[in-house]
PDB file of C-alpha atoms in Angstrom:
ATOM      1  CA  MET A  12       0.000   0.000   0.000  1.00 38.00           C
ATOM      2  CA  GLN A  13       1.325   3.383  -0.948  1.00 37.00           C
ATOM      3  CA  ARG A  14       0.447   6.432   1.061  1.00 36.00           C
ATOM      4  CA  ARG A  15       1.226  10.077   0.710  1.00 34.00           C
ATOM      5  CA  LYS A  16       0.711  12.887   3.165  1.00 31.00           C
ATOM      6  CA  ILE A  17      -0.980  16.081   2.055  1.00 29.00           C
ATOM      7  CA  PHE A  18      -2.715  17.596   5.065  1.00 27.00           C
ATOM      8  CA  THR A  19      -1.982  17.368   8.788  1.00 25.00           C
ATOM      9  CA  ALA A  20      -4.171  17.624  11.892  1.00 25.00           C
ATOM     10  CA  LEU A  21      -5.281  16.392  15.359  1.00 20.00           C
ATOM     11  CA  ILE A  22      -8.778  15.326  16.401  1.00 21.00           C
ATOM     12  CA  ALA A  23     -10.032  13.590  19.530  1.00 22.00           C
ATOM     13  CA  GLY A  24     -11.489  10.069  19.455  1.00 24.00           C
ATOM     14  CA  ALA A  25     -15.131   9.325  20.168  1.00 25.00           C
ATOM     15  CA  PHE A  26     -17.047   6.511  21.833  1.00 24.00           C
ATOM     16  CA  LEU A  27     -19.016   3.917  19.878  1.00 26.00           C
ATOM     17  CA  THR A  28     -22.700   3.638  20.616  1.00 31.00           C
ATOM     18  CA  SER A  29     -25.063   0.954  19.451  1.00 36.00           C
ATOM     19  CA  SER A  30     -26.522   1.915  16.084  1.00 44.00           C
ATOM     20  CA  PRO A  31     -27.146   0.539  12.605  1.00 45.00           C
ATOM     21  CA  ALA A  32     -23.600   1.672  11.788  1.00 47.00           C
ATOM     22  CA  ALA A  33     -22.284  -0.428  14.667  1.00 47.00           C
ATOM     23  CA  ASP A  34     -24.235  -3.421  13.377  1.00 48.00           C
ATOM     24  CA  ALA A  35     -22.522  -3.009   9.976  1.00 50.00           C
ATOM     25  CA  LEU A  36     -19.167  -3.497  11.688  1.00 55.00           C
ATOM     26  CA  SER A  37     -19.862  -7.205  11.918  1.00 60.00           C
ATOM     27  CA  LYS A  38     -19.382  -7.563   8.138  1.00 80.00           C
ATOM     28  CA  GLY A  39     -15.967  -6.815   6.703  1.00 91.00           C
ATOM     29  CA  THR A  40     -15.335  -5.431   3.221  1.00 92.00           C
ATOM     30  CA  PHE A  41     -12.335  -6.404   1.093  1.00 93.00           C
ATOM     31  CA  TYR A  42     -10.276  -3.285   0.431  1.00 92.00           C
ATOM     32  CA  LEU A  43     -10.666  -3.472  -3.356  1.00 94.00           C
ATOM     33  CA  GLU A  44     -14.468  -3.484  -3.028  1.00 94.00           C
ATOM     34  CA  LEU A  45     -14.719  -0.261  -1.016  1.00 94.00           C
ATOM     35  CA  LYS A  46     -17.104   2.483  -2.019  1.00 94.00           C
ATOM     36  CA  THR A  47     -17.012   6.158  -1.126  1.00 94.00           C
ATOM     37  CA  GLY A  48     -17.770   6.350   2.582  1.00 94.00           C
ATOM     38  CA  CYS A  49     -16.328   5.636   6.025  1.00 94.00           C
ATOM     39  CA  TYR A  50     -14.650   2.511   7.373  1.00 94.00           C
ATOM     40  CA  SER A  51     -13.160   1.206  10.561  1.00 93.00           C
ATOM     41  CA  ALA A  52      -9.893  -0.714  10.574  1.00 90.00           C
ATOM     42  CA  ASN A  53     -11.354  -3.127  13.130  1.00 86.00           C
ATOM     43  CA  LYS A  54     -14.461  -3.751  15.188  1.00 83.00           C
ATOM     44  CA  MET A  55     -13.290  -1.211  17.810  1.00 81.00           C
ATOM     45  CA  PRO A  56     -13.539   2.055  15.827  1.00 89.00           C
ATOM     46  CA  ASN A  57     -13.483   4.229  18.945  1.00 90.00           C
ATOM     47  CA  LYS A  58      -9.813   3.344  19.600  1.00 89.00           C
ATOM     48  CA  PRO A  59      -6.739   4.248  17.521  1.00 89.00           C
ATOM     49  CA  SER A  60      -5.671   1.586  15.033  1.00 90.00           C
ATOM     50  CA  LYS A  61      -2.060   0.645  14.275  1.00 87.00           C
ATOM     51  CA  TRP A  62      -1.257   0.459  10.567  1.00 76.00           C
ATOM     52  CA  THR A  63       0.604  -2.636   9.410  1.00 72.00           C
ATOM     53  CA  ASP A  64       1.327  -4.105   5.997  1.00 63.00           C
ATOM     54  CA  THR A  65      -1.226  -6.871   6.588  1.00 66.00           C
ATOM     55  CA  ASN A  66      -4.211  -5.394   8.445  1.00 72.00           C
ATOM     56  CA  TYR A  67      -5.679  -3.108   5.787  1.00 79.00           C
ATOM     57  CA  LYS A  68      -7.275  -5.634   3.436  1.00 88.00           C
ATOM     58  CA  THR A  69     -10.488  -6.022   5.459  1.00 91.00           C
ATOM     59  CA  LEU A  70     -12.253  -2.862   6.568  1.00 93.00           C
ATOM     60  CA  TYR A  71     -15.627  -2.395   8.243  1.00 94.00           C
ATOM     61  CA  SER A  72     -18.255  -0.023   6.826  1.00 93.00           C
ATOM     62  CA  THR A  73     -19.693   2.489   9.252  1.00 93.00           C
ATOM     63  CA  SER A  74     -21.482   5.827   9.286  1.00 92.00           C
ATOM     64  CA  CYS A  75     -19.299   8.892   8.771  1.00 91.00           C
ATOM     65  CA  THR A  76     -20.852  10.414  11.917  1.00 91.00           C
ATOM     66  CA  SER A  77     -19.898   7.361  14.000  1.00 92.00           C
ATOM     67  CA  PRO A  78     -16.323   6.591  15.046  1.00 93.00           C
ATOM     68  CA  HIS A  79     -14.201   5.399  12.110  1.00 94.00           C
ATOM     69  CA  HIS A  80     -10.581   5.322  10.949  1.00 93.00           C
ATOM     70  CA  TYR A  81     -10.755   5.919   7.187  1.00 94.00           C
ATOM     71  CA  GLU A  82     -12.906   7.874   4.777  1.00 95.00           C
ATOM     72  CA  VAL A  83     -12.767   6.803   1.142  1.00 96.00           C
ATOM     73  CA  PHE A  84     -13.249  10.007  -0.848  1.00 95.00           C
ATOM     74  CA  PHE A  85     -12.405   8.890  -4.390  1.00 96.00           C
ATOM     75  CA  THR A  86     -12.290   5.729  -6.473  1.00 95.00           C
ATOM     76  CA  GLY A  87     -11.084   5.567 -10.045  1.00 95.00           C
ATOM     77  CA  LYS A  88      -8.738   3.812 -12.444  1.00 94.00           C
ATOM     78  CA  ILE A  89      -5.163   4.487 -13.419  1.00 93.00           C
ATOM     79  CA  LYS A  90      -3.592   3.838 -16.811  1.00 94.00           C
ATOM     80  CA  ALA A  91      -0.050   2.820 -15.791  1.00 92.00           C
ATOM     81  CA  LYS A  92       0.904  -0.572 -17.222  1.00 90.00           C
ATOM     82  CA  ASP A  93       2.872  -1.765 -14.166  1.00 92.00           C
ATOM     83  CA  LEU A  94       1.299  -1.215 -10.736  1.00 90.00           C
ATOM     84  CA  ASN A  95       4.734  -1.619  -9.100  1.00 89.00           C
ATOM     85  CA  SER A  96       6.169   1.245 -11.145  1.00 92.00           C
ATOM     86  CA  GLU A  97       6.966   4.790 -10.128  1.00 95.00           C
ATOM     87  CA  ALA A  98       4.595   5.871 -12.919  1.00 95.00           C
ATOM     88  CA  ALA A  99       1.693   4.078 -11.180  1.00 94.00           C
ATOM     89  CA  LYS A 100       2.541   5.700  -7.833  1.00 93.00           C
ATOM     90  CA  LYS A 101       2.819   9.114  -9.465  1.00 96.00           C
ATOM     91  CA  GLU A 102      -0.471   8.727 -11.345  1.00 96.00           C
ATOM     92  CA  ALA A 103      -2.306   7.532  -8.215  1.00 95.00           C
ATOM     93  CA  GLY A 104      -0.788  10.373  -6.182  1.00 94.00           C
ATOM     94  CA  ILE A 105      -1.891  12.993  -8.706  1.00 96.00           C
ATOM     95  CA  ALA A 106      -5.429  11.547  -8.867  1.00 96.00           C
ATOM     96  CA  CYS A 107      -5.700  11.577  -5.063  1.00 96.00           C
ATOM     97  CA  ASP A 108      -4.125  15.062  -4.818  1.00 95.00           C
ATOM     98  CA  ASP A 109      -6.734  16.459  -7.191  1.00 95.00           C
ATOM     99  CA  ALA A 110      -9.627  14.637  -5.492  1.00 95.00           C
ATOM    100  CA  ALA A 111      -8.436  15.665  -1.992  1.00 94.00           C
ATOM    101  CA  ILE A 112      -8.129  19.319  -2.987  1.00 93.00           C
ATOM    102  CA  ASN A 113     -11.597  19.253  -4.565  1.00 91.00           C
ATOM    103  CA  THR A 114     -13.051  17.516  -1.513  1.00 91.00           C
ATOM    104  CA  LEU A 115     -11.461  19.780   1.084  1.00 91.00           C
ATOM    105  CA  MET A 116     -11.649  23.119  -0.760  1.00 88.00           C
ATOM    106  CA  GLY A 117     -13.302  25.644   1.528  1.00 80.00           C
ATOM    107  CA  GLN A 118     -13.545  23.266   4.498  1.00 82.00           C
ATOM    108  CA  LYS A 119     -12.725  24.657   7.931  1.00 81.00           C
ATOM    109  CA  ASP A 120     -11.420  23.168  11.155  1.00 83.00           C
ATOM    110  CA  LEU A 121      -9.410  20.391   9.505  1.00 88.00           C
ATOM    111  CA  PRO A 122      -7.263  18.334  11.857  1.00 88.00           C
ATOM    112  CA  SER A 123      -3.559  19.210  11.566  1.00 88.00           C
ATOM    113  CA  SER A 124      -2.579  15.528  11.114  1.00 91.00           C
ATOM    114  CA  LEU A 125      -5.157  14.817   8.403  1.00 93.00           C
ATOM    115  CA  THR A 126      -3.447  12.768   5.718  1.00 91.00           C
ATOM    116  CA  TYR A 127      -4.543  10.722   2.785  1.00 91.00           C
ATOM    117  CA  GLY A 128      -3.378   7.498   1.272  1.00 91.00           C
ATOM    118  CA  TYR A 129      -4.387   5.239  -1.538  1.00 93.00           C
ATOM    119  CA  PHE A 130      -4.820   1.573  -2.295  1.00 89.00           C
ATOM    120  CA  PHE A 131      -4.540  -0.206  -5.582  1.00 88.00           C
ATOM    121  CA  PRO A 132      -4.452  -3.938  -6.336  1.00 92.00           C
ATOM    122  CA  ASP A 133      -1.387  -6.044  -5.794  1.00 88.00           C
ATOM    123  CA  PRO A 134       0.021  -7.222  -9.142  1.00 86.00           C
ATOM    124  CA  GLY A 135      -1.150 -10.699 -10.106  1.00 90.00           C
ATOM    125  CA  ALA A 136      -4.478 -12.172  -9.026  1.00 93.00           C
ATOM    126  CA  GLU A 137      -5.829  -8.946  -7.457  1.00 93.00           C
ATOM    127  CA  GLU A 138      -4.948  -6.881 -10.520  1.00 93.00           C
ATOM    128  CA  LYS A 139      -6.449  -9.517 -12.819  1.00 94.00           C
ATOM    129  CA  LYS A 140      -9.724  -9.532 -10.878  1.00 95.00           C
ATOM    130  CA  TYR A 141     -10.034  -5.814 -10.003  1.00 94.00           C
ATOM    131  CA  GLY A 142      -8.096  -4.081 -12.769  1.00 94.00           C
ATOM    132  CA  LYS A 143      -6.169  -0.897 -12.074  1.00 94.00           C
ATOM    133  CA  ARG A 144      -8.606   0.677  -9.611  1.00 94.00           C
ATOM    134  CA  ILE A 145      -7.422   3.113  -6.970  1.00 95.00           C
ATOM    135  CA  PHE A 146      -9.074   4.029  -3.692  1.00 95.00           C
ATOM    136  CA  CYS A 147      -8.111   7.326  -2.042  1.00 96.00           C
ATOM    137  CA  PHE A 148      -8.837   7.695   1.669  1.00 95.00           C
ATOM    138  CA  PHE A 149      -8.415  10.243   4.447  1.00 95.00           C
ATOM    139  CA  ARG A 150      -7.082   9.315   7.854  1.00 92.00           C
ATOM    140  CA  VAL A 151      -6.035  11.270  10.915  1.00 93.00           C
ATOM    141  CA  ALA A 152      -2.568  10.194  11.974  1.00 91.00           C
ATOM    142  CA  ASP A 153      -1.610  10.193  15.641  1.00 92.00           C
ATOM    143  CA  PRO A 154       0.874  13.103  15.916  1.00 91.00           C
ATOM    144  CA  LYS A 155       2.958  11.077  18.391  1.00 92.00           C
ATOM    145  CA  ASN A 156       3.245   8.035  16.083  1.00 91.00           C
ATOM    146  CA  ASP A 157       1.996   8.195  12.505  1.00 87.00           C
ATOM    147  CA  LYS A 158       1.699   4.392  12.353  1.00 89.00           C
ATOM    148  CA  TYR A 159      -1.512   4.880  14.368  1.00 90.00           C
ATOM    149  CA  THR A 160      -4.748   6.169  12.871  1.00 91.00           C
ATOM    150  CA  LEU A 161      -6.996   8.050  15.272  1.00 91.00           C
ATOM    151  CA  SER A 162     -10.710   7.443  15.507  1.00 91.00           C
ATOM    152  CA  ILE A 163     -12.769  10.286  14.054  1.00 89.00           C
ATOM    153  CA  LYS A 164     -16.468  11.049  14.164  1.00 89.00           C
ATOM    154  CA  ARG A 165     -17.068  13.379  11.251  1.00 86.00           C
ATOM    155  CA  THR A 166     -16.929  13.414   7.484  1.00 87.00           C
ATOM    156  CA  PHE A 167     -14.435  15.416   5.466  1.00 83.00           C
ATOM    157  CA  ARG A 168     -16.712  15.443   2.403  1.00 73.00           C
ATOM    158  CA  GLU A 169     -19.084  18.361   2.185  1.00 63.00           C
ATOM    159  CA  ILE A 170     -22.579  17.035   1.541  1.00 53.00           C
ATOM    160  CA  SER A 171     -25.002  19.279  -0.318  1.00 51.00           C
ATOM    161  CA  TYR A 172     -28.699  18.490  -0.511  1.00 46.00           C
ATOM    162  CA  VAL A 173     -29.456  21.287  -2.995  1.00 46.00           C
TER     163      VAL A 173
END
């Protein structure tokens, strides 16, 4: 998984309450089947989650107003031939940069350790099944140790009902 920092911030964690969003935590979602929305790294979204190279492939859908660790804000496809290449990383980074700027433009009170990262399939079976899709997500890194993602209880996408 490649990740790239763009924004930074700090936000306090929140406590999980029983809700339909909490019930959704019982069903995991494979990382290449994510949709725009919010996800917990585990079934304890009110606690910080440590990032490792193996624990990101199953995430748990939750409401963006309930505690969560990640917010997928963009999905798309890249054109690079080799997903292990610098060209693929650059293309994914540019796509997420543009989407992050568009998403956060005009937003206020952003956490100072707000970052974003992206997923795309591992070469081989995942790439064959899912193609060259990318998934851009926000996370709030713990300022004391950026391997930890803090629990958040808000969305970073402005929602307009007009």
